[in-house]
Amino acid sequence: MLQMMVTKRLGRRQFHFTVQGANFHEVVAEYDRLSFPDVAKCGLCGSDNLDLTARVAQDKFKYTSLKCLDCRGDVTFGKRQDDDQTVFLRKTEDGKLDWRVWEKEAK
């Protein structure tokens, strides 16, 4: 079993992921599943105070996001339909990260 440590910088934090496989090719394939870039700052307010978050909506939809802890904006991770283990940060049609403004839920 081979392993590779992958570091992603998201804002001021570094997140370390370990991928593994039976051989070099499998390790690199697992690394490719983390197909999102480092993100230096929030695309809305410019803060580097970012963190990873996860939530479940309606008891069935799982969401993972990169959230700005200052303005509460976020960009959601997407998954490929043919491989739900490959993740990426959602982008707009012009190729920029799809940062969304936080909206308070109606009660």
mmCIF file of N, CA, C and O in Angstrom:
data_model
loop_
_atom_site.group_PDB
_atom_site.id
_atom_site.type_symbol
_atom_site.label_atom_id
_atom_site.label_comp_id
_atom_site.label_asym_id
_atom_site.label_seq_id
_atom_site.Cartn_x
_atom_site.Cartn_y
_atom_site.Cartn_z
ATOM 1 N N MET A 1 0.848 -1.181 0.000
ATOM 2 C CA MET A 1 0.000 0.000 0.000
ATOM 3 C C MET A 1 0.888 1.236 0.000
ATOM 4 O O MET A 1 1.766 1.372 0.841
ATOM 5 N N LEU A 2 0.661 2.128 -0.938
ATOM 6 C CA LEU A 2 1.378 3.394 -1.012
ATOM 7 C C LEU A 2 0.461 4.512 -0.539
ATOM 8 O O LEU A 2 -0.758 4.455 -0.727
ATOM 9 N N GLN A 3 1.052 5.538 0.054
ATOM 10 C CA GLN A 3 0.295 6.704 0.503
ATOM 11 C C GLN A 3 0.985 7.975 0.036
ATOM 12 O O GLN A 3 2.198 7.998 -0.149
ATOM 13 N N MET A 4 0.181 9.031 -0.127
ATOM 14 C CA MET A 4 0.705 10.346 -0.480
ATOM 15 C C MET A 4 -0.016 11.369 0.390
ATOM 16 O O MET A 4 -1.238 11.315 0.530
ATOM 17 N N MET A 5 0.724 12.289 0.961
ATOM 18 C CA MET A 5 0.151 13.389 1.733
ATOM 19 C C MET A 5 -0.059 14.561 0.785
ATOM 20 O O MET A 5 0.845 14.940 0.033
ATOM 21 N N VAL A 6 -1.267 15.109 0.786
ATOM 22 C CA VAL A 6 -1.624 16.231 -0.070
ATOM 23 C C VAL A 6 -2.007 17.399 0.834
ATOM 24 O O VAL A 6 -2.790 17.220 1.769
ATOM 25 N N THR A 7 -1.454 18.563 0.576
ATOM 26 C CA THR A 7 -1.779 19.752 1.351
ATOM 27 C C THR A 7 -2.505 20.737 0.451
ATOM 28 O O THR A 7 -2.040 21.051 -0.641
ATOM 29 N N LYS A 8 -3.652 21.198 0.909
ATOM 30 C CA LYS A 8 -4.409 22.240 0.212
ATOM 31 C C LYS A 8 -4.471 23.448 1.142
ATOM 32 O O LYS A 8 -4.802 23.317 2.325
ATOM 33 N N ARG A 9 -4.144 24.620 0.613
ATOM 34 C CA ARG A 9 -4.237 25.854 1.392
ATOM 35 C C ARG A 9 -5.553 26.526 1.039
ATOM 36 O O ARG A 9 -5.817 26.848 -0.120
ATOM 37 N N LEU A 10 -6.369 26.722 2.057
ATOM 38 C CA LEU A 10 -7.666 27.379 1.907
ATOM 39 C C LEU A 10 -7.683 28.544 2.886
ATOM 40 O O LEU A 10 -7.810 28.356 4.098
ATOM 41 N N GLY A 11 -7.508 29.752 2.341
ATOM 42 C CA GLY A 11 -7.380 30.923 3.200
ATOM 43 C C GLY A 11 -6.080 30.834 3.972
ATOM 44 O O GLY A 11 -5.033 30.495 3.423
ATOM 45 N N ARG A 12 -6.137 31.100 5.267
ATOM 46 C CA ARG A 12 -4.927 31.057 6.088
ATOM 47 C C ARG A 12 -4.650 29.675 6.650
ATOM 48 O O ARG A 12 -3.668 29.463 7.334
ATOM 49 N N ARG A 13 -5.524 28.719 6.361
ATOM 50 C CA ARG A 13 -5.368 27.373 6.897
ATOM 51 C C ARG A 13 -4.803 26.407 5.858
ATOM 52 O O ARG A 13 -5.010 26.573 4.668
ATOM 53 N N GLN A 14 -4.129 25.385 6.368
ATOM 54 C CA GLN A 14 -3.667 24.299 5.515
ATOM 55 C C GLN A 14 -4.404 23.042 5.938
ATOM 56 O O GLN A 14 -4.540 22.758 7.139
ATOM 57 N N PHE A 15 -4.906 22.291 4.967
ATOM 58 C CA PHE A 15 -5.598 21.036 5.232
ATOM 59 C C PHE A 15 -4.774 19.919 4.615
ATOM 60 O O PHE A 15 -4.353 20.017 3.467
ATOM 61 N N HIS A 16 -4.534 18.881 5.392
ATOM 62 C CA HIS A 16 -3.708 17.765 4.945
ATOM 63 C C HIS A 16 -4.601 16.553 4.697
ATOM 64 O O HIS A 16 -5.377 16.162 5.562
ATOM 65 N N PHE A 17 -4.477 15.996 3.515
ATOM 66 C CA PHE A 17 -5.239 14.814 3.125
ATOM 67 C C PHE A 17 -4.239 13.705 2.802
ATOM 68 O O PHE A 17 -3.198 13.958 2.201
ATOM 69 N N THR A 18 -4.563 12.495 3.178
ATOM 70 C CA THR A 18 -3.740 11.350 2.827
ATOM 71 C C THR A 18 -4.516 10.488 1.852
ATOM 72 O O THR A 18 -5.663 10.113 2.124
ATOM 73 N N VAL A 19 -3.921 10.223 0.702
ATOM 74 C CA VAL A 19 -4.541 9.340 -0.284
ATOM 75 C C VAL A 19 -3.690 8.083 -0.371
ATOM 76 O O VAL A 19 -2.487 8.117 -0.131
ATOM 77 N N GLN A 20 -4.327 6.976 -0.677
ATOM 78 C CA GLN A 20 -3.580 5.726 -0.742
ATOM 79 C C GLN A 20 -4.091 4.841 -1.858
ATOM 80 O O GLN A 20 -5.200 5.015 -2.340
ATOM 81 N N GLY A 21 -3.259 3.920 -2.250
ATOM 82 C CA GLY A 21 -3.606 2.966 -3.289
ATOM 83 C C GLY A 21 -2.626 1.815 -3.266
ATOM 84 O O GLY A 21 -1.610 1.852 -2.575
ATOM 85 N N ALA A 22 -2.926 0.795 -4.037
ATOM 86 C CA ALA A 22 -2.090 -0.403 -4.070
ATOM 87 C C ALA A 22 -0.783 -0.164 -4.820
ATOM 88 O O ALA A 22 0.211 -0.847 -4.581
ATOM 89 N N ASN A 23 -0.772 0.835 -5.735
ATOM 90 C CA ASN A 23 0.431 1.120 -6.510
ATOM 91 C C ASN A 23 0.479 2.615 -6.832
ATOM 92 O O ASN A 23 -0.451 3.358 -6.507
ATOM 93 N N PHE A 24 1.536 3.033 -7.479
ATOM 94 C CA PHE A 24 1.738 4.447 -7.777
ATOM 95 C C PHE A 24 0.583 5.025 -8.590
ATOM 96 O O PHE A 24 0.083 6.108 -8.303
ATOM 97 N N HIS A 25 0.148 4.302 -9.614
ATOM 98 C CA HIS A 25 -0.949 4.777 -10.462
ATOM 99 C C HIS A 25 -2.213 5.017 -9.633
ATOM 100 O O HIS A 25 -2.872 6.055 -9.787
ATOM 101 N N GLU A 26 -2.565 4.101 -8.757
ATOM 102 C CA GLU A 26 -3.769 4.260 -7.931
ATOM 103 C C GLU A 26 -3.648 5.438 -6.972
ATOM 104 O O GLU A 26 -4.619 6.155 -6.741
ATOM 105 N N VAL A 27 -2.451 5.661 -6.432
ATOM 106 C CA VAL A 27 -2.250 6.808 -5.531
ATOM 107 C C VAL A 27 -2.451 8.115 -6.284
ATOM 108 O O VAL A 27 -3.138 9.022 -5.809
ATOM 109 N N VAL A 28 -1.889 8.217 -7.470
ATOM 110 C CA VAL A 28 -2.039 9.441 -8.269
ATOM 111 C C VAL A 28 -3.501 9.622 -8.687
ATOM 112 O O VAL A 28 -4.027 10.734 -8.670
ATOM 113 N N ALA A 29 -4.198 8.543 -9.021
ATOM 114 C CA ALA A 29 -5.619 8.627 -9.381
ATOM 115 C C ALA A 29 -6.442 9.139 -8.200
ATOM 116 O O ALA A 29 -7.347 9.964 -8.375
ATOM 117 N N GLU A 30 -6.125 8.680 -6.992
ATOM 118 C CA GLU A 30 -6.831 9.171 -5.802
ATOM 119 C C GLU A 30 -6.524 10.647 -5.570
ATOM 120 O O GLU A 30 -7.408 11.419 -5.210
ATOM 121 N N TYR A 31 -5.277 11.054 -5.779
ATOM 122 C CA TYR A 31 -4.899 12.456 -5.647
ATOM 123 C C TYR A 31 -5.709 13.324 -6.622
ATOM 124 O O TYR A 31 -6.184 14.400 -6.270
ATOM 125 N N ASP A 32 -5.888 12.843 -7.858
ATOM 126 C CA ASP A 32 -6.640 13.590 -8.862
ATOM 127 C C ASP A 32 -8.087 13.823 -8.456
ATOM 128 O O ASP A 32 -8.735 14.745 -8.951
ATOM 129 N N ARG A 33 -8.610 12.988 -7.571
ATOM 130 C CA ARG A 33 -9.994 13.168 -7.123
ATOM 131 C C ARG A 33 -10.162 14.429 -6.277
ATOM 132 O O ARG A 33 -11.269 14.916 -6.111
ATOM 133 N N LEU A 34 -9.076 14.942 -5.738
ATOM 134 C CA LEU A 34 -9.109 16.218 -5.023
ATOM 135 C C LEU A 34 -8.793 17.315 -6.030
ATOM 136 O O LEU A 34 -7.778 17.997 -5.963
ATOM 137 N N SER A 35 -9.681 17.480 -6.997
ATOM 138 C CA SER A 35 -9.394 18.343 -8.147
ATOM 139 C C SER A 35 -9.830 19.783 -7.928
ATOM 140 O O SER A 35 -10.472 20.378 -8.764
ATOM 141 N N PHE A 36 -9.465 20.334 -6.785
ATOM 142 C CA PHE A 36 -9.758 21.746 -6.537
ATOM 143 C C PHE A 36 -8.457 22.462 -6.184
ATOM 144 O O PHE A 36 -7.547 21.876 -5.617
ATOM 145 N N PRO A 37 -8.367 23.733 -6.543
ATOM 146 C CA PRO A 37 -7.136 24.481 -6.305
ATOM 147 C C PRO A 37 -7.058 25.023 -4.879
ATOM 148 O O PRO A 37 -8.042 25.013 -4.136
ATOM 149 N N ASP A 38 -5.896 25.510 -4.513
ATOM 150 C CA ASP A 38 -5.779 26.297 -3.291
ATOM 151 C C ASP A 38 -6.605 27.570 -3.494
ATOM 152 O O ASP A 38 -6.725 28.066 -4.613
ATOM 153 N N VAL A 39 -7.195 28.073 -2.425
ATOM 154 C CA VAL A 39 -7.993 29.300 -2.495
ATOM 155 C C VAL A 39 -7.438 30.263 -1.453
ATOM 156 O O VAL A 39 -7.467 29.972 -0.257
ATOM 157 N N ALA A 40 -6.913 31.400 -1.894
ATOM 158 C CA ALA A 40 -6.240 32.338 -0.998
ATOM 159 C C ALA A 40 -7.215 33.186 -0.176
ATOM 160 O O ALA A 40 -6.941 33.501 0.981
ATOM 161 N N LYS A 41 -8.351 33.559 -0.789
ATOM 162 C CA LYS A 41 -9.244 34.490 -0.084
ATOM 163 C C LYS A 41 -10.676 34.355 -0.585
ATOM 164 O O LYS A 41 -10.936 33.793 -1.654
ATOM 165 N N CYS A 42 -11.580 34.899 0.172
ATOM 166 C CA CYS A 42 -12.999 34.920 -0.174
ATOM 167 C C CYS A 42 -13.190 35.732 -1.457
ATOM 168 O O CYS A 42 -12.624 36.819 -1.605
ATOM 169 N N GLY A 43 -13.992 35.208 -2.356
ATOM 170 C CA GLY A 43 -14.274 35.903 -3.600
ATOM 171 C C GLY A 43 -15.263 37.043 -3.445
ATOM 172 O O GLY A 43 -15.497 37.793 -4.389
ATOM 173 N N LEU A 44 -15.835 37.207 -2.249
ATOM 174 C CA LEU A 44 -16.794 38.284 -2.011
ATOM 175 C C LEU A 44 -16.175 39.449 -1.242
ATOM 176 O O LEU A 44 -16.282 40.591 -1.660
ATOM 177 N N CYS A 45 -15.541 39.140 -0.088
ATOM 178 C CA CYS A 45 -15.028 40.216 0.767
ATOM 179 C C CYS A 45 -13.503 40.287 0.811
ATOM 180 O O CYS A 45 -12.953 41.231 1.359
ATOM 181 N N GLY A 46 -12.819 39.278 0.271
ATOM 182 C CA GLY A 46 -11.364 39.290 0.246
ATOM 183 C C GLY A 46 -10.688 38.777 1.502
ATOM 184 O O GLY A 46 -9.467 38.769 1.591
ATOM 185 N N SER A 47 -11.435 38.309 2.475
ATOM 186 C CA SER A 47 -10.866 37.790 3.715
ATOM 187 C C SER A 47 -10.170 36.451 3.469
ATOM 188 O O SER A 47 -10.578 35.669 2.614
ATOM 189 N N ASP A 48 -9.138 36.185 4.273
ATOM 190 C CA ASP A 48 -8.495 34.871 4.213
ATOM 191 C C ASP A 48 -8.956 33.967 5.357
ATOM 192 O O ASP A 48 -8.380 32.925 5.609
ATOM 193 N N ASN A 49 -10.020 34.357 6.034
ATOM 194 C CA ASN A 49 -10.561 33.607 7.169
ATOM 195 C C ASN A 49 -11.571 32.571 6.660
ATOM 196 O O ASN A 49 -12.777 32.720 6.823
ATOM 197 N N LEU A 50 -11.056 31.525 6.006
ATOM 198 C CA LEU A 50 -11.890 30.515 5.360
ATOM 199 C C LEU A 50 -11.823 29.195 6.118
ATOM 200 O O LEU A 50 -10.814 28.884 6.756
ATOM 201 N N ASP A 51 -12.874 28.403 6.020
ATOM 202 C CA ASP A 51 -12.897 27.099 6.660
ATOM 203 C C ASP A 51 -13.774 26.149 5.855
ATOM 204 O O ASP A 51 -14.639 26.582 5.092
ATOM 205 N N LEU A 52 -13.549 24.858 6.026
ATOM 206 C CA LEU A 52 -14.398 23.843 5.406
ATOM 207 C C LEU A 52 -15.608 23.581 6.278
ATOM 208 O O LEU A 52 -15.501 23.549 7.504
ATOM 209 N N THR A 53 -16.767 23.397 5.652
ATOM 210 C CA THR A 53 -17.987 23.074 6.386
ATOM 211 C C THR A 53 -18.729 21.951 5.665
ATOM 212 O O THR A 53 -18.577 21.770 4.456
ATOM 213 N N ALA A 54 -19.519 21.211 6.421
ATOM 214 C CA ALA A 54 -20.342 20.149 5.846
ATOM 215 C C ALA A 54 -21.709 20.205 6.505
ATOM 216 O O ALA A 54 -21.833 20.521 7.684
ATOM 217 N N ARG A 55 -22.741 19.899 5.719
ATOM 218 C CA ARG A 55 -24.104 19.888 6.260
ATOM 219 C C ARG A 55 -24.950 18.917 5.459
ATOM 220 O O ARG A 55 -24.584 18.530 4.349
ATOM 221 N N VAL A 56 -26.077 18.542 6.037
ATOM 222 C CA VAL A 56 -27.046 17.675 5.366
ATOM 223 C C VAL A 56 -28.362 18.437 5.318
ATOM 224 O O VAL A 56 -28.842 18.932 6.336
ATOM 225 N N ALA A 57 -28.941 18.551 4.133
ATOM 226 C CA ALA A 57 -30.219 19.248 3.956
ATOM 227 C C ALA A 57 -31.311 18.224 3.703
ATOM 228 O O ALA A 57 -31.101 17.248 2.968
ATOM 229 N N GLN A 58 -32.455 18.437 4.289
ATOM 230 C CA GLN A 58 -33.632 17.587 4.112
ATOM 231 C C GLN A 58 -33.323 16.118 4.410
ATOM 232 O O GLN A 58 -33.891 15.214 3.816
ATOM 233 N N ASP A 59 -32.392 15.893 5.319
ATOM 234 C CA ASP A 59 -31.999 14.547 5.750
ATOM 235 C C ASP A 59 -31.466 13.657 4.629
ATOM 236 O O ASP A 59 -31.407 12.439 4.795
ATOM 237 N N LYS A 60 -31.085 14.231 3.476
ATOM 238 C CA LYS A 60 -30.581 13.372 2.404
ATOM 239 C C LYS A 60 -29.536 14.014 1.499
ATOM 240 O O LYS A 60 -28.743 13.303 0.901
ATOM 241 N N PHE A 61 -29.505 15.323 1.376
ATOM 242 C CA PHE A 61 -28.556 15.983 0.479
ATOM 243 C C PHE A 61 -27.337 16.438 1.275
ATOM 244 O O PHE A 61 -27.465 17.237 2.200
ATOM 245 N N LYS A 62 -26.166 15.929 0.901
ATOM 246 C CA LYS A 62 -24.933 16.262 1.605
ATOM 247 C C LYS A 62 -24.195 17.361 0.856
ATOM 248 O O LYS A 62 -23.958 17.240 -0.352
ATOM 249 N N TYR A 63 -23.842 18.421 1.591
ATOM 250 C CA TYR A 63 -23.125 19.552 1.006
ATOM 251 C C TYR A 63 -21.826 19.783 1.768
ATOM 252 O O TYR A 63 -21.799 19.749 2.993
ATOM 253 N N THR A 64 -20.761 20.021 1.029
ATOM 254 C CA THR A 64 -19.494 20.436 1.603
ATOM 255 C C THR A 64 -19.157 21.767 0.946
ATOM 256 O O THR A 64 -19.297 21.919 -0.266
ATOM 257 N N SER A 65 -18.741 22.731 1.761
ATOM 258 C CA SER A 65 -18.483 24.079 1.251
ATOM 259 C C SER A 65 -17.214 24.647 1.839
ATOM 260 O O SER A 65 -16.762 24.237 2.907
ATOM 261 N N LEU A 66 -16.685 25.644 1.143
ATOM 262 C CA LEU A 66 -15.634 26.490 1.668
ATOM 263 C C LEU A 66 -16.330 27.773 2.087
ATOM 264 O O LEU A 66 -16.959 28.434 1.259
ATOM 265 N N LYS A 67 -16.276 28.086 3.372
ATOM 266 C CA LYS A 67 -17.049 29.204 3.915
ATOM 267 C C LYS A 67 -16.124 30.297 4.428
ATOM 268 O O LYS A 67 -15.104 30.020 5.040
ATOM 269 N N CYS A 68 -16.517 31.537 4.169
ATOM 270 C CA CYS A 68 -15.822 32.688 4.727
ATOM 271 C C CYS A 68 -16.399 32.938 6.117
ATOM 272 O O CYS A 68 -17.614 33.127 6.261
ATOM 273 N N LEU A 69 -15.554 32.935 7.125
ATOM 274 C CA LEU A 69 -16.029 33.133 8.493
ATOM 275 C C LEU A 69 -16.280 34.609 8.806
ATOM 276 O O LEU A 69 -16.844 34.923 9.845
ATOM 277 N N ASP A 70 -15.898 35.512 7.896
ATOM 278 C CA ASP A 70 -16.150 36.935 8.104
ATOM 279 C C ASP A 70 -17.485 37.368 7.504
ATOM 280 O O ASP A 70 -18.350 37.877 8.200
ATOM 281 N N CYS A 71 -17.696 37.140 6.203
ATOM 282 C CA CYS A 71 -18.945 37.585 5.566
ATOM 283 C C CYS A 71 -19.973 36.462 5.438
ATOM 284 O O CYS A 71 -21.100 36.702 5.025
ATOM 285 N N ARG A 72 -19.578 35.233 5.747
ATOM 286 C CA ARG A 72 -20.420 34.041 5.708
ATOM 287 C C ARG A 72 -20.779 33.587 4.292
ATOM 288 O O ARG A 72 -21.607 32.710 4.110
ATOM 289 N N GLY A 73 -20.144 34.174 3.294
ATOM 290 C CA GLY A 73 -20.321 33.695 1.927
ATOM 291 C C GLY A 73 -19.680 32.325 1.786
ATOM 292 O O GLY A 73 -18.858 31.922 2.620
ATOM 293 N N ASP A 74 -20.065 31.598 0.744
ATOM 294 C CA ASP A 74 -19.446 30.294 0.548
ATOM 295 C C ASP A 74 -19.422 29.887 -0.916
ATOM 296 O O ASP A 74 -20.100 30.465 -1.743
ATOM 297 N N VAL A 75 -18.590 28.908 -1.181
ATOM 298 C CA VAL A 75 -18.541 28.266 -2.494
ATOM 299 C C VAL A 75 -18.645 26.764 -2.207
ATOM 300 O O VAL A 75 -17.969 26.238 -1.333
ATOM 301 N N THR A 76 -19.543 26.104 -2.922
ATOM 302 C CA THR A 76 -19.859 24.707 -2.655
ATOM 303 C C THR A 76 -19.023 23.779 -3.521
ATOM 304 O O THR A 76 -18.738 24.080 -4.679
ATOM 305 N N PHE A 77 -18.661 22.655 -2.939
ATOM 306 C CA PHE A 77 -17.979 21.615 -3.697
ATOM 307 C C PHE A 77 -19.012 20.862 -4.515
ATOM 308 O O PHE A 77 -20.120 20.594 -4.051
ATOM 309 N N GLY A 78 -18.650 20.527 -5.722
ATOM 310 C CA GLY A 78 -19.474 19.684 -6.569
ATOM 311 C C GLY A 78 -18.851 18.304 -6.660
ATOM 312 O O GLY A 78 -17.691 18.100 -6.290
ATOM 313 N N LYS A 79 -19.636 17.364 -7.152
ATOM 314 C CA LYS A 79 -19.164 15.996 -7.378
ATOM 315 C C LYS A 79 -19.510 15.609 -8.800
ATOM 316 O O LYS A 79 -20.525 16.031 -9.338
ATOM 317 N N ARG A 80 -18.667 14.769 -9.373
ATOM 318 C CA ARG A 80 -18.971 14.263 -10.711
ATOM 319 C C ARG A 80 -20.094 13.239 -10.624
ATOM 320 O O ARG A 80 -20.172 12.467 -9.674
ATOM 321 N N GLN A 81 -20.981 13.225 -11.620
ATOM 322 C CA GLN A 81 -22.092 12.272 -11.620
ATOM 323 C C GLN A 81 -21.608 10.841 -11.775
ATOM 324 O O GLN A 81 -22.157 9.930 -11.178
ATOM 325 N N ASP A 82 -20.546 10.641 -12.565
ATOM 326 C CA ASP A 82 -20.056 9.284 -12.797
ATOM 327 C C ASP A 82 -19.068 8.814 -11.728
ATOM 328 O O ASP A 82 -18.669 7.657 -11.726
ATOM 329 N N ASP A 83 -18.666 9.707 -10.810
ATOM 330 C CA ASP A 83 -17.717 9.349 -9.762
ATOM 331 C C ASP A 83 -17.895 10.324 -8.606
ATOM 332 O O ASP A 83 -17.291 11.391 -8.598
ATOM 333 N N ASP A 84 -18.729 9.971 -7.635
ATOM 334 C CA ASP A 84 -19.037 10.909 -6.556
ATOM 335 C C ASP A 84 -17.898 11.078 -5.548
ATOM 336 O O ASP A 84 -18.037 11.792 -4.574
ATOM 337 N N GLN A 85 -16.755 10.435 -5.795
ATOM 338 C CA GLN A 85 -15.584 10.624 -4.948
ATOM 339 C C GLN A 85 -14.658 11.718 -5.489
ATOM 340 O O GLN A 85 -13.735 12.143 -4.808
ATOM 341 N N THR A 86 -14.897 12.176 -6.713
ATOM 342 C CA THR A 86 -14.109 13.262 -7.297
ATOM 343 C C THR A 86 -14.812 14.580 -7.001
ATOM 344 O O THR A 86 -15.968 14.757 -7.365
ATOM 345 N N VAL A 87 -14.111 15.490 -6.325
ATOM 346 C CA VAL A 87 -14.729 16.751 -5.915
ATOM 347 C C VAL A 87 -14.018 17.937 -6.564
ATOM 348 O O VAL A 87 -12.834 17.877 -6.880
ATOM 349 N N PHE A 88 -14.762 18.995 -6.746
ATOM 350 C CA PHE A 88 -14.240 20.226 -7.324
ATOM 351 C C PHE A 88 -15.027 21.381 -6.736
ATOM 352 O O PHE A 88 -16.123 21.192 -6.210
ATOM 353 N N LEU A 89 -14.468 22.587 -6.788
ATOM 354 C CA LEU A 89 -15.200 23.779 -6.361
ATOM 355 C C LEU A 89 -16.013 24.284 -7.543
ATOM 356 O O LEU A 89 -15.495 24.391 -8.659
ATOM 357 N N ARG A 90 -17.273 24.573 -7.298
ATOM 358 C CA ARG A 90 -18.146 25.013 -8.390
ATOM 359 C C ARG A 90 -17.702 26.357 -8.931
ATOM 360 O O ARG A 90 -17.281 27.233 -8.192
ATOM 361 N N LYS A 91 -17.854 26.491 -10.256
ATOM 362 C CA LYS A 91 -17.437 27.716 -10.944
ATOM 363 C C LYS A 91 -18.597 28.285 -11.738
ATOM 364 O O LYS A 91 -19.528 27.580 -12.100
ATOM 365 N N THR A 92 -18.497 29.564 -12.038
ATOM 366 C CA THR A 92 -19.471 30.232 -12.893
ATOM 367 C C THR A 92 -19.122 29.923 -14.342
ATOM 368 O O THR A 92 -18.072 29.342 -14.629
ATOM 369 N N GLU A 93 -19.976 30.335 -15.266
ATOM 370 C CA GLU A 93 -19.731 30.077 -16.685
ATOM 371 C C GLU A 93 -18.443 30.713 -17.187
ATOM 372 O O GLU A 93 -17.831 30.214 -18.130
ATOM 373 N N ASP A 94 -18.015 31.806 -16.539
ATOM 374 C CA ASP A 94 -16.775 32.456 -16.976
ATOM 375 C C ASP A 94 -15.535 31.892 -16.272
ATOM 376 O O ASP A 94 -14.437 32.440 -16.406
ATOM 377 N N GLY A 95 -15.696 30.810 -15.510
ATOM 378 C CA GLY A 95 -14.558 30.111 -14.928
ATOM 379 C C GLY A 95 -14.118 30.570 -13.551
ATOM 380 O O GLY A 95 -13.145 30.057 -13.013
ATOM 381 N N LYS A 96 -14.826 31.512 -12.956
ATOM 382 C CA LYS A 96 -14.475 31.985 -11.610
ATOM 383 C C LYS A 96 -15.197 31.130 -10.576
ATOM 384 O O LYS A 96 -16.260 30.574 -10.848
ATOM 385 N N LEU A 97 -14.619 31.045 -9.376
ATOM 386 C CA LEU A 97 -15.286 30.304 -8.309
ATOM 387 C C LEU A 97 -16.657 30.917 -8.035
ATOM 388 O O LEU A 97 -16.812 32.137 -8.008
ATOM 389 N N ASP A 98 -17.646 30.077 -7.834
ATOM 390 C CA ASP A 98 -19.043 30.488 -7.686
ATOM 391 C C ASP A 98 -19.372 30.836 -6.235
ATOM 392 O O ASP A 98 -20.134 30.136 -5.570
ATOM 393 N N TRP A 99 -18.775 31.934 -5.746
ATOM 394 C CA TRP A 99 -19.037 32.390 -4.381
ATOM 395 C C TRP A 99 -20.475 32.869 -4.266
ATOM 396 O O TRP A 99 -20.959 33.601 -5.138
ATOM 397 N N ARG A 100 -21.138 32.484 -3.192
ATOM 398 C CA ARG A 100 -22.520 32.882 -2.957
ATOM 399 C C ARG A 100 -22.629 33.687 -1.675
ATOM 400 O O ARG A 100 -22.023 33.342 -0.658
ATOM 401 N N VAL A 101 -23.418 34.749 -1.724
ATOM 402 C CA VAL A 101 -23.677 35.578 -0.555
ATOM 403 C C VAL A 101 -24.564 34.814 0.405
ATOM 404 O O VAL A 101 -25.524 34.135 -0.018
ATOM 405 N N TRP A 102 -24.256 34.879 1.695
ATOM 406 C CA TRP A 102 -25.063 34.213 2.706
ATOM 407 C C TRP A 102 -26.430 34.887 2.813
ATOM 408 O O TRP A 102 -26.537 36.115 2.845
ATOM 409 N N GLU A 103 -27.471 34.078 2.805
ATOM 410 C CA GLU A 103 -28.831 34.574 2.957
ATOM 411 C C GLU A 103 -29.463 33.917 4.152
ATOM 412 O O GLU A 103 -29.448 32.702 4.286
ATOM 413 N N LYS A 104 -30.007 34.718 5.039
ATOM 414 C CA LYS A 104 -30.654 34.199 6.233
ATOM 415 C C LYS A 104 -31.930 33.461 5.825
ATOM 416 O O LYS A 104 -32.705 33.965 5.003
ATOM 417 N N GLU A 105 -32.111 32.259 6.383
ATOM 418 C CA GLU A 105 -33.298 31.474 6.051
ATOM 419 C C GLU A 105 -34.530 32.123 6.669
ATOM 420 O O GLU A 105 -34.505 32.625 7.780
ATOM 421 N N ALA A 106 -35.622 32.101 5.920
ATOM 422 C CA ALA A 106 -36.896 32.620 6.428
ATOM 423 C C ALA A 106 -37.461 31.636 7.449
ATOM 424 O O ALA A 106 -37.362 30.430 7.283
ATOM 425 N N LYS A 107 -38.078 32.155 8.494
ATOM 426 C CA LYS A 107 -38.658 31.287 9.539
ATOM 427 C C LYS A 107 -40.149 31.217 9.434
ATOM 428 O O LYS A 107 -40.837 32.009 8.994
#
